[in-house]
PDB file of C-alpha atoms (C1' of nucleotides) in Angstrom:
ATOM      1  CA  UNK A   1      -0.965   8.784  18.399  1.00 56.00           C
ATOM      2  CA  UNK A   2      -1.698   5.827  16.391  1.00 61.00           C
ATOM      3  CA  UNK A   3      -4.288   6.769  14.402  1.00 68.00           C
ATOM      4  CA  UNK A   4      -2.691   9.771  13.252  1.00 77.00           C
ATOM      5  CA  UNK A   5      -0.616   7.588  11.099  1.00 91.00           C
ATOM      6  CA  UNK A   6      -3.135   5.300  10.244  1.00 92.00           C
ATOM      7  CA  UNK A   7      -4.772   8.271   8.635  1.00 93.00           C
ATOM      8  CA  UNK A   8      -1.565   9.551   6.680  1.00 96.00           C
ATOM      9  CA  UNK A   9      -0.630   5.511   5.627  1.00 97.00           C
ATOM     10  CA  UNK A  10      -4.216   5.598   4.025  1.00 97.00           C
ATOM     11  CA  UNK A  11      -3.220   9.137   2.020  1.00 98.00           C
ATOM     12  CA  UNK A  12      -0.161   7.180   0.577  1.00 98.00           C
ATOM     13  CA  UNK A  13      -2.209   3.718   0.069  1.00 98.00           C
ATOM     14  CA  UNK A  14      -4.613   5.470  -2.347  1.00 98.00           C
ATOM     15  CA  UNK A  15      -1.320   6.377  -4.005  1.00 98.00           C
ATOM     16  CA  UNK A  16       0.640   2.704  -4.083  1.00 98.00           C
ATOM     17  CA  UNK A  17      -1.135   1.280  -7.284  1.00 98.00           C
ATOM     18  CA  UNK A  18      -0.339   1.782 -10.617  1.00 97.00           C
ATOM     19  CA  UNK A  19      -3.530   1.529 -12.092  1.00 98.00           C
ATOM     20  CA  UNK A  20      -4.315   4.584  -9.949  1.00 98.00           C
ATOM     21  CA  UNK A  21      -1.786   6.694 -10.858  1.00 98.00           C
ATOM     22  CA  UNK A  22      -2.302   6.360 -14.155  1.00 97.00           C
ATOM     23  CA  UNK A  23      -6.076   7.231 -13.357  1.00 98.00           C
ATOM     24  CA  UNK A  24      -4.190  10.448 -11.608  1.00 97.00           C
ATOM     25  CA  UNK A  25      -2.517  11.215 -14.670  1.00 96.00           C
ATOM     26  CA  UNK A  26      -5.603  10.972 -17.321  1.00 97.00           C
ATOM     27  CA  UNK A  27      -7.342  12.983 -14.928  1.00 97.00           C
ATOM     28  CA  UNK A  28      -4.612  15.480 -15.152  1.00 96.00           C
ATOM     29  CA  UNK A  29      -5.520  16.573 -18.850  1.00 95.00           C
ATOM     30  CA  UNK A  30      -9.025  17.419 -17.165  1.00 96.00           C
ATOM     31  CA  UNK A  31     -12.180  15.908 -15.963  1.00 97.00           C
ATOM     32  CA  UNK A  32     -13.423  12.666 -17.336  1.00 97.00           C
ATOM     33  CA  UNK A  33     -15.979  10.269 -17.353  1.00 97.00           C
ATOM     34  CA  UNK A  34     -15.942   6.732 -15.755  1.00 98.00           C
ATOM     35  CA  UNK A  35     -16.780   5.188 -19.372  1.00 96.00           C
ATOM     36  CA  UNK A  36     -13.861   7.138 -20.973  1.00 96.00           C
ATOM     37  CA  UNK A  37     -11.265   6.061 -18.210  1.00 97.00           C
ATOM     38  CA  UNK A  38     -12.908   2.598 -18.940  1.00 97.00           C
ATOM     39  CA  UNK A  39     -11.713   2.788 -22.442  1.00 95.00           C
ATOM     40  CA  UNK A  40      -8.304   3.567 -21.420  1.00 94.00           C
ATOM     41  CA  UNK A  41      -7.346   1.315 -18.573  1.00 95.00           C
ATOM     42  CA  UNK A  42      -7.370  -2.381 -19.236  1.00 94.00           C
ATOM     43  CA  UNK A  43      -9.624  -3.280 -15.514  1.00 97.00           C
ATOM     44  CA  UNK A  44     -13.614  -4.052 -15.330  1.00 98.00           C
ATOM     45  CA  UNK A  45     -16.175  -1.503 -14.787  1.00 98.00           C
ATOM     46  CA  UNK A  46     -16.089  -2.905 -10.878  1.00 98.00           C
ATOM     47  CA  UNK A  47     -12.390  -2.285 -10.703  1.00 98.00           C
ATOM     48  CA  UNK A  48     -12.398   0.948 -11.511  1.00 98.00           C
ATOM     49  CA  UNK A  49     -15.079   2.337  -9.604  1.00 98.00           C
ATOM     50  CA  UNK A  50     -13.162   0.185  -6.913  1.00 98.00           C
ATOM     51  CA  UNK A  51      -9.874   2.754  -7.316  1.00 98.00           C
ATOM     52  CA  UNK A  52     -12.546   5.506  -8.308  1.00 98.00           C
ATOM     53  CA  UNK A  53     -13.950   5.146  -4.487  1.00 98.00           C
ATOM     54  CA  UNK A  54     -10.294   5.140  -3.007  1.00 98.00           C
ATOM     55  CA  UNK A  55      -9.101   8.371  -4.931  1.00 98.00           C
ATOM     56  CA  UNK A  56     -12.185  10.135  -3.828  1.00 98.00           C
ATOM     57  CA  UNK A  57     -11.838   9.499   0.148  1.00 97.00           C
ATOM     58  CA  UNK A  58      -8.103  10.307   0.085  1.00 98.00           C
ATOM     59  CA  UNK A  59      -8.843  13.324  -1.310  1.00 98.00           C
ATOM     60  CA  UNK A  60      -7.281  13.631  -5.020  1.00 98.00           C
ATOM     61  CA  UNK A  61     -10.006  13.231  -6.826  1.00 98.00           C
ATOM     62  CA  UNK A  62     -13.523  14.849  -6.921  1.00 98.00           C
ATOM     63  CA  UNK A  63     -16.748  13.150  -8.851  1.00 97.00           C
ATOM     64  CA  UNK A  64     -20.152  15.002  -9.543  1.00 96.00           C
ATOM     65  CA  UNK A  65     -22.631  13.153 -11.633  1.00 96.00           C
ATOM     66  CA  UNK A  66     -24.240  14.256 -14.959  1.00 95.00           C
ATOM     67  CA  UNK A  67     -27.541  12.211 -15.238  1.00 94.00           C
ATOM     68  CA  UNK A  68     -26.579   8.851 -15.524  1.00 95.00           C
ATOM     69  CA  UNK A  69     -22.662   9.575 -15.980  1.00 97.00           C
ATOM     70  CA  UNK A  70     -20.102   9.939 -13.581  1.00 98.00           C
ATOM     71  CA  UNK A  71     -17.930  12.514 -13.764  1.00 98.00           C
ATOM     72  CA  UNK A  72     -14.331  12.829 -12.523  1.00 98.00           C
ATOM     73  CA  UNK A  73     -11.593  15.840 -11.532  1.00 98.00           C
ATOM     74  CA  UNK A  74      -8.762  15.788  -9.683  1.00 97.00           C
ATOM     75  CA  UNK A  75      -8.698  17.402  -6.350  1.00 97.00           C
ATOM     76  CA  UNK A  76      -6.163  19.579  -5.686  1.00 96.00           C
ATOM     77  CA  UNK A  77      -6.941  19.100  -2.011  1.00 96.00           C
ATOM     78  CA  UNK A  78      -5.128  15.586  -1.992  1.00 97.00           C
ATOM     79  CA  UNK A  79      -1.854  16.478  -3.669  1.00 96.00           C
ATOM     80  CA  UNK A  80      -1.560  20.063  -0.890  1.00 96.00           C
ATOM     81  CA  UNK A  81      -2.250  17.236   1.802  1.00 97.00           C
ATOM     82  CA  UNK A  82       0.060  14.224   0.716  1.00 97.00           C
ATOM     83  CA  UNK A  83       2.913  17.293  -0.202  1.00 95.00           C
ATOM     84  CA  UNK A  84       1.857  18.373   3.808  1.00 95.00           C
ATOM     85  CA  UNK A  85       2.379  15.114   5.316  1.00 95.00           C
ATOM     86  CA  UNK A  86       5.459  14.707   3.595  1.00 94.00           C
ATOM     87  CA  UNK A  87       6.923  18.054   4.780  1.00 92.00           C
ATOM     88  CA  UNK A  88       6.238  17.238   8.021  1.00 91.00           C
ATOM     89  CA  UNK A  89       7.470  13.955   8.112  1.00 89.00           C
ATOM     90  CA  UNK A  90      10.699  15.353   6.496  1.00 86.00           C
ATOM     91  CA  UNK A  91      10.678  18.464   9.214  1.00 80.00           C
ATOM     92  CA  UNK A  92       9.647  16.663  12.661  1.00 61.00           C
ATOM     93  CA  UNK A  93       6.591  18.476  12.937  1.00 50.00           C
ATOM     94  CA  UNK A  94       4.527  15.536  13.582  1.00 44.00           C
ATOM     95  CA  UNK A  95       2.521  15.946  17.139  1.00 44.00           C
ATOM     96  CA  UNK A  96       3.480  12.375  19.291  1.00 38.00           C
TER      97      UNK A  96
ATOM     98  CA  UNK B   1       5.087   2.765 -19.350  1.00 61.00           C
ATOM     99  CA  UNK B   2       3.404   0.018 -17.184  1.00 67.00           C
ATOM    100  CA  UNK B   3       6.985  -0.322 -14.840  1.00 73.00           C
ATOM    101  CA  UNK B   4       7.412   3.248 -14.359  1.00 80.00           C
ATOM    102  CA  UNK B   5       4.052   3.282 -12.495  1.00 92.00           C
ATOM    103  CA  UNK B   6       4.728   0.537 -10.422  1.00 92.00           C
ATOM    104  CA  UNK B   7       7.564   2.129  -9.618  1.00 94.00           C
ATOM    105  CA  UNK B   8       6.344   4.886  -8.640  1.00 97.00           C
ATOM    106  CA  UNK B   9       3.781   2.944  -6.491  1.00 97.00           C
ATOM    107  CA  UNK B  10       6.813   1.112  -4.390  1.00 97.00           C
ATOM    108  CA  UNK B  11       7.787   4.852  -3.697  1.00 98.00           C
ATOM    109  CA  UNK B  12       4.337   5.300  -2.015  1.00 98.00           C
ATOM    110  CA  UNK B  13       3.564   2.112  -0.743  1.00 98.00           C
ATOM    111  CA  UNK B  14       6.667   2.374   1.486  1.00 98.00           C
ATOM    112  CA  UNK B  15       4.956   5.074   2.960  1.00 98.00           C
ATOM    113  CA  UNK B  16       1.500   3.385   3.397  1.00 98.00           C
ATOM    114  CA  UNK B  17       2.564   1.768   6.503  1.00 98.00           C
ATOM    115  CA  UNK B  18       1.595   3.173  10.071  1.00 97.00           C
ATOM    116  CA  UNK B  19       5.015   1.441  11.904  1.00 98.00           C
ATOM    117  CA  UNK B  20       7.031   2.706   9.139  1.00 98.00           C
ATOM    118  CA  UNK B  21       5.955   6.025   9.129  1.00 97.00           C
ATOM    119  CA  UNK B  22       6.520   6.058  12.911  1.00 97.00           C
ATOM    120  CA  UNK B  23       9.759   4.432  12.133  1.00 98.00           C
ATOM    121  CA  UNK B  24      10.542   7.794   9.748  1.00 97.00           C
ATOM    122  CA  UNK B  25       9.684  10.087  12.553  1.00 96.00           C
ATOM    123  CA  UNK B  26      11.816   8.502  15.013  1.00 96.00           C
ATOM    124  CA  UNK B  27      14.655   8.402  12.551  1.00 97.00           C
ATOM    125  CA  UNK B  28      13.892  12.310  12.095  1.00 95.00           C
ATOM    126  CA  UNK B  29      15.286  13.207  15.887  1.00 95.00           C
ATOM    127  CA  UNK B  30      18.942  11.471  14.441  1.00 96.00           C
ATOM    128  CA  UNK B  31      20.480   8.044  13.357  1.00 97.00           C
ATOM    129  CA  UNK B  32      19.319   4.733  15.274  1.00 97.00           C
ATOM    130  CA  UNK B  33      20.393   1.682  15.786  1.00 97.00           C
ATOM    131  CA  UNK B  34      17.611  -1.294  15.239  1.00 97.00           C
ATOM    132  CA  UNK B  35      17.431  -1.981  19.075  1.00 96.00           C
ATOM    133  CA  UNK B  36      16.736   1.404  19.928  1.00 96.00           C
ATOM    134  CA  UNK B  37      13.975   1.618  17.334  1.00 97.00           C
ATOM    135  CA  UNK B  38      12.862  -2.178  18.892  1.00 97.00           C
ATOM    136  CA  UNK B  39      12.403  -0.586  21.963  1.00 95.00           C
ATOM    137  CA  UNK B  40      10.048   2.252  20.816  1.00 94.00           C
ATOM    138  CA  UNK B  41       7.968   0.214  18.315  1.00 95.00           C
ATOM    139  CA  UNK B  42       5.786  -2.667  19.555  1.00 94.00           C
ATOM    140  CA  UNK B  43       6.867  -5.202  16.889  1.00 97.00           C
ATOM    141  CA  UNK B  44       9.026  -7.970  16.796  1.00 98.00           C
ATOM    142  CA  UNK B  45      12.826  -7.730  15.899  1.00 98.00           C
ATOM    143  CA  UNK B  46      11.887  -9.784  12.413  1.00 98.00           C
ATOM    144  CA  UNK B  47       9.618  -7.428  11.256  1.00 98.00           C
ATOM    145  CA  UNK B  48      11.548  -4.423  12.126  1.00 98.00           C
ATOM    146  CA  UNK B  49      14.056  -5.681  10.037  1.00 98.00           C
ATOM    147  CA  UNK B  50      11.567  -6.161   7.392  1.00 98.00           C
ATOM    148  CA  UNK B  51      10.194  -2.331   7.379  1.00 98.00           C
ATOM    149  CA  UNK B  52      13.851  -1.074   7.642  1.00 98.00           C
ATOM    150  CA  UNK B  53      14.329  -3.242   4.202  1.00 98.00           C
ATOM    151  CA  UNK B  54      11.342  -1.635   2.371  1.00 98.00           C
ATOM    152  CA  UNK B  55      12.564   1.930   3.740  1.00 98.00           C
ATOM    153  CA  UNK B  56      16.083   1.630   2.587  1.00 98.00           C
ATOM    154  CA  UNK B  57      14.498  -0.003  -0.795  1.00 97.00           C
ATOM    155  CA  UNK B  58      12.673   3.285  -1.240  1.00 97.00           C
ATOM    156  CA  UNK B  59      15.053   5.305  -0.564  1.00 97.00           C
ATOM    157  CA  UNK B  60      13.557   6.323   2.440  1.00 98.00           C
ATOM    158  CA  UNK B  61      16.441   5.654   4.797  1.00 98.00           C
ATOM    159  CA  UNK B  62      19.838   4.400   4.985  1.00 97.00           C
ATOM    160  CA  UNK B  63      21.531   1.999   6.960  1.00 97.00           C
ATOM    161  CA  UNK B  64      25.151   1.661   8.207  1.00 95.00           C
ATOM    162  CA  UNK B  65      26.889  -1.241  10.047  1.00 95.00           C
ATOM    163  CA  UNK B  66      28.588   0.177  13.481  1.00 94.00           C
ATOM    164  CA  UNK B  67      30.401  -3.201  14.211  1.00 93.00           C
ATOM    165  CA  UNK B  68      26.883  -5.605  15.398  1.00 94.00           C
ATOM    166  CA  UNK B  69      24.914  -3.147  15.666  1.00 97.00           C
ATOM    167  CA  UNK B  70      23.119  -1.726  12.156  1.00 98.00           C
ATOM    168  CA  UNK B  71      22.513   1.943  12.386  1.00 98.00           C
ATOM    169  CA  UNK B  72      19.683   4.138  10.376  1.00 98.00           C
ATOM    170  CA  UNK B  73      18.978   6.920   9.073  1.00 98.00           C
ATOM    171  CA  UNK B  74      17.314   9.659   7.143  1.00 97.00           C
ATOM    172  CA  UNK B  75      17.765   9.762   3.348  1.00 97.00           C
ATOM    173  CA  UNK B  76      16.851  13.315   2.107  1.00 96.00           C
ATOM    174  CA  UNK B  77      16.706  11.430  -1.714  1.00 96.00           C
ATOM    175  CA  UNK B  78      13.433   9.423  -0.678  1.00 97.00           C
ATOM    176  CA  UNK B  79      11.489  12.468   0.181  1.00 96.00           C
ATOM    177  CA  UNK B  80      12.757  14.559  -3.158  1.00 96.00           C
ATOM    178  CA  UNK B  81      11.858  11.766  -5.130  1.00 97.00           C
ATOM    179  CA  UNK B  82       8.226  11.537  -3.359  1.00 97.00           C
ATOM    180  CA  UNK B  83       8.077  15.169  -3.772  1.00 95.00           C
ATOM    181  CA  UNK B  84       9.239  14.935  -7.523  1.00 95.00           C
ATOM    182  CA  UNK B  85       6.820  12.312  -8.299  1.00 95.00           C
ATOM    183  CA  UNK B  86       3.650  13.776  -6.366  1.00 95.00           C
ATOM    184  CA  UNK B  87       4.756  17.393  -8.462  1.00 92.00           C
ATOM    185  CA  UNK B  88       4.870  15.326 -11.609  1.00 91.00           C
ATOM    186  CA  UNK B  89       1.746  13.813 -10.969  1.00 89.00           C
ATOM    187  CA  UNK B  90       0.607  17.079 -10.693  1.00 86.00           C
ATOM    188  CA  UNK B  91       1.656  19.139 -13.451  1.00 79.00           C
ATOM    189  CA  UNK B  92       0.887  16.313 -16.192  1.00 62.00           C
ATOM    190  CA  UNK B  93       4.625  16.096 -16.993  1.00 51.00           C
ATOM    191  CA  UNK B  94       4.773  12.270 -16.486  1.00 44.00           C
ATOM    192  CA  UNK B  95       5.961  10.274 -19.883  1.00 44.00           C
ATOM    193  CA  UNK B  96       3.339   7.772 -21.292  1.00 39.00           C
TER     194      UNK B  96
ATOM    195  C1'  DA C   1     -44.322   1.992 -16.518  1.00 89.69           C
ATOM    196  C1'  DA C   2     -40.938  -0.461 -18.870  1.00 89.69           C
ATOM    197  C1'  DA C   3     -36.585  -0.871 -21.235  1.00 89.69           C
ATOM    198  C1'  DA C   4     -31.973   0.630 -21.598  1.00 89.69           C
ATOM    199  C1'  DT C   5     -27.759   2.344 -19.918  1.00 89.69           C
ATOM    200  C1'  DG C   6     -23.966   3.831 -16.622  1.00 89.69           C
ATOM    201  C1'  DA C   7     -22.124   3.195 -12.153  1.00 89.69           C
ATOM    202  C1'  DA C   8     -21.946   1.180  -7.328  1.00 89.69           C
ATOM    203  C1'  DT C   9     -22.162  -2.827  -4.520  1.00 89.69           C
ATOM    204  C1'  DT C  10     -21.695  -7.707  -3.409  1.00 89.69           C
ATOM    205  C1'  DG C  11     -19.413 -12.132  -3.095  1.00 89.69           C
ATOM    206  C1'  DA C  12     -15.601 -14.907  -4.368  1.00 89.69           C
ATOM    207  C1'  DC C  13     -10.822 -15.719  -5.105  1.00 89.69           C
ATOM    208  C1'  DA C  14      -5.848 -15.357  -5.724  1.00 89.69           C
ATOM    209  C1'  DA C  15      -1.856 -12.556  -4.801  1.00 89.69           C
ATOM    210  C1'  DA C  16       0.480  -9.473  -1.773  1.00 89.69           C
ATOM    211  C1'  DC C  17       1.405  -7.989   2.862  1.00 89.69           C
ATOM    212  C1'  DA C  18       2.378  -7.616   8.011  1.00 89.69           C
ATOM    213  C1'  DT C  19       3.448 -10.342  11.452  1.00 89.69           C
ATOM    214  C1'  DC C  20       5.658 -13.862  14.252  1.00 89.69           C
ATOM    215  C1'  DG C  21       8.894 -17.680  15.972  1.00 89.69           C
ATOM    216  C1'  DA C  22      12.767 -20.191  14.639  1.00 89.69           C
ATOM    217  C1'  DT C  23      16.989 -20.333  12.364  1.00 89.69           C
ATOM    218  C1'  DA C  24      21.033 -18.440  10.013  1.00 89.69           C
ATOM    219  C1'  DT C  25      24.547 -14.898   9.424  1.00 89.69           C
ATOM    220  C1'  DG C  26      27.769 -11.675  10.975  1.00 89.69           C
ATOM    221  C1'  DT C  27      30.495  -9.327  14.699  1.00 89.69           C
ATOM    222  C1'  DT C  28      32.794  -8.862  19.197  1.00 89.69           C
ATOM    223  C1'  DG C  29      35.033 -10.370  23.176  1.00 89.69           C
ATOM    224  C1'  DT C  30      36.950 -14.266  25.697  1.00 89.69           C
TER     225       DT C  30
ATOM    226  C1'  DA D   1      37.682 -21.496  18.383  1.00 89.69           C
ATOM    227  C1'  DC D   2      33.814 -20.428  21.032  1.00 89.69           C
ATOM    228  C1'  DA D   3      30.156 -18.031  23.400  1.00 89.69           C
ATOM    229  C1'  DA D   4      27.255 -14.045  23.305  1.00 89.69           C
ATOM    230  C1'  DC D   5      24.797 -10.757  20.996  1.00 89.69           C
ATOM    231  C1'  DA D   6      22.592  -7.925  17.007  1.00 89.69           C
ATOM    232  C1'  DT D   7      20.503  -8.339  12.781  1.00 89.69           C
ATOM    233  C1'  DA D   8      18.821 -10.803   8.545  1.00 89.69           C
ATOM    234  C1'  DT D   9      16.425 -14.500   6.454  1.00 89.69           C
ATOM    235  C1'  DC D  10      13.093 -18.310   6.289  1.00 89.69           C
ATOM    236  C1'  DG D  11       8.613 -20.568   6.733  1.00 89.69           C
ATOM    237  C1'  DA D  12       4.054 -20.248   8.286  1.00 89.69           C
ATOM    238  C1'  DT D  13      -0.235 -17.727   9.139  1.00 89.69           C
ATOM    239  C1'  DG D  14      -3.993 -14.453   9.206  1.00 89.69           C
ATOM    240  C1'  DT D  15      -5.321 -10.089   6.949  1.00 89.69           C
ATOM    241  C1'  DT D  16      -5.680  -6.885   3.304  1.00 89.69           C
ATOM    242  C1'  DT D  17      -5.830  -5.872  -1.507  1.00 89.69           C
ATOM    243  C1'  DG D  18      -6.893  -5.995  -6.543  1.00 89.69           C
ATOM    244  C1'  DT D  19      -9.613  -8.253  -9.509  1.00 89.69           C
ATOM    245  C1'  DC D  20     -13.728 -10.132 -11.759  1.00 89.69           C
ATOM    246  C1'  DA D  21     -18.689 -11.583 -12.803  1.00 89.69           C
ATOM    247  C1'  DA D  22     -23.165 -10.959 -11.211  1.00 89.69           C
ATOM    248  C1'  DT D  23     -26.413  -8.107  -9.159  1.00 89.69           C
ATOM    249  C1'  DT D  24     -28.424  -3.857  -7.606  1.00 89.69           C
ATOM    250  C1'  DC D  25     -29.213   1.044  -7.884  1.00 89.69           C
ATOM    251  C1'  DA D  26     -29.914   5.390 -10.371  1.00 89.69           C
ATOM    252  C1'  DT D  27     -31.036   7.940 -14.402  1.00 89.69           C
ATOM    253  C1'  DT D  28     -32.874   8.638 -18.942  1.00 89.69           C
ATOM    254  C1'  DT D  29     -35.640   7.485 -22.805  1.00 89.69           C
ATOM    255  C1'  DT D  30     -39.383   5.345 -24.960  1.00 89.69           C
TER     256       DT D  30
END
DNA sequence: AAAATGAATTGACAAACATCGATATGTTGT
DNA sequence: ACAACATATCGATGTTTGTCAATTCATTTT
């Protein structure tokens, strides 16, 4: 089924960037706000929420505003799905 | 480190491909040679050769000349390094 | 209600990518 | 050496992606 894959290439899209990786990794020391990942990551406010909205629909990262800041986590969700697909790509598992 | 992220990245974006990660599960069933995988995969024999290139670059797969024909297959290394990386990414142990 | 602030969206643009047809390279059999 | 075949490379093209500045939206504070 073709969409199947389109669904798990979209997983490791959100994961083929390097600014968004490193975005993984800040996360990783706990949540943050947008402004302090701003201060970090050499990109425009637009960028980042950009790579913020990607992370979030693949699954690895979670955001819950407080008042007028956006706050972000990492998702544990993502990483149990992307290790998932892998596995299954690596056992045959995949349904046609 | 600015490289080791976009290294990292190549790992995934490899896998951010719908044909290629059809090519991987076709490749899981045993080694194929580049018309068999033709036949199977709706693409022209150009840009097969083109994915298989990115694969092999990744790690992903390796490739073997049987006289004219070019035979592929599974490279367990790819998938430990995704695995490595995605755990890394994980578990904060990534070097700055 | 108005001003201020943080984040999301929009529109534009260049770089990267997937794809193809045509051509080149490498291998086998005549 | 040559013809036939399998694969790789090249050049062109349309699409997607990452990026930014400008604008809009949402929230708080005055």
């Amino acid at each position: 089924m073709k969409l199947k894959y389109e669904n798990e290439a979209a997983v490791f899209k959100a994961l083929s960037d390097p600014n968004r990786l490193l975005i993984l990794e800040i996360l990783q020391s706990g949540e943050k706000c947008a402004c302090k990942l701003l201060e970090d990551l050499e990109i425009s406010q637009s960028t980042l929420s950009h790579h913020m909205k990607i992370l979030c629909e693949a699954g690895f990262v979670e955001s819950n505003r407080q008042g007028k800041w956006m706050h972000y986590s990492i998702n544990k969700e993502g990483y149990e799905n992307a290790k998932k697909i892998l596995q299954e790509l690596e056992s045959c598992m995949l349904t046609k």
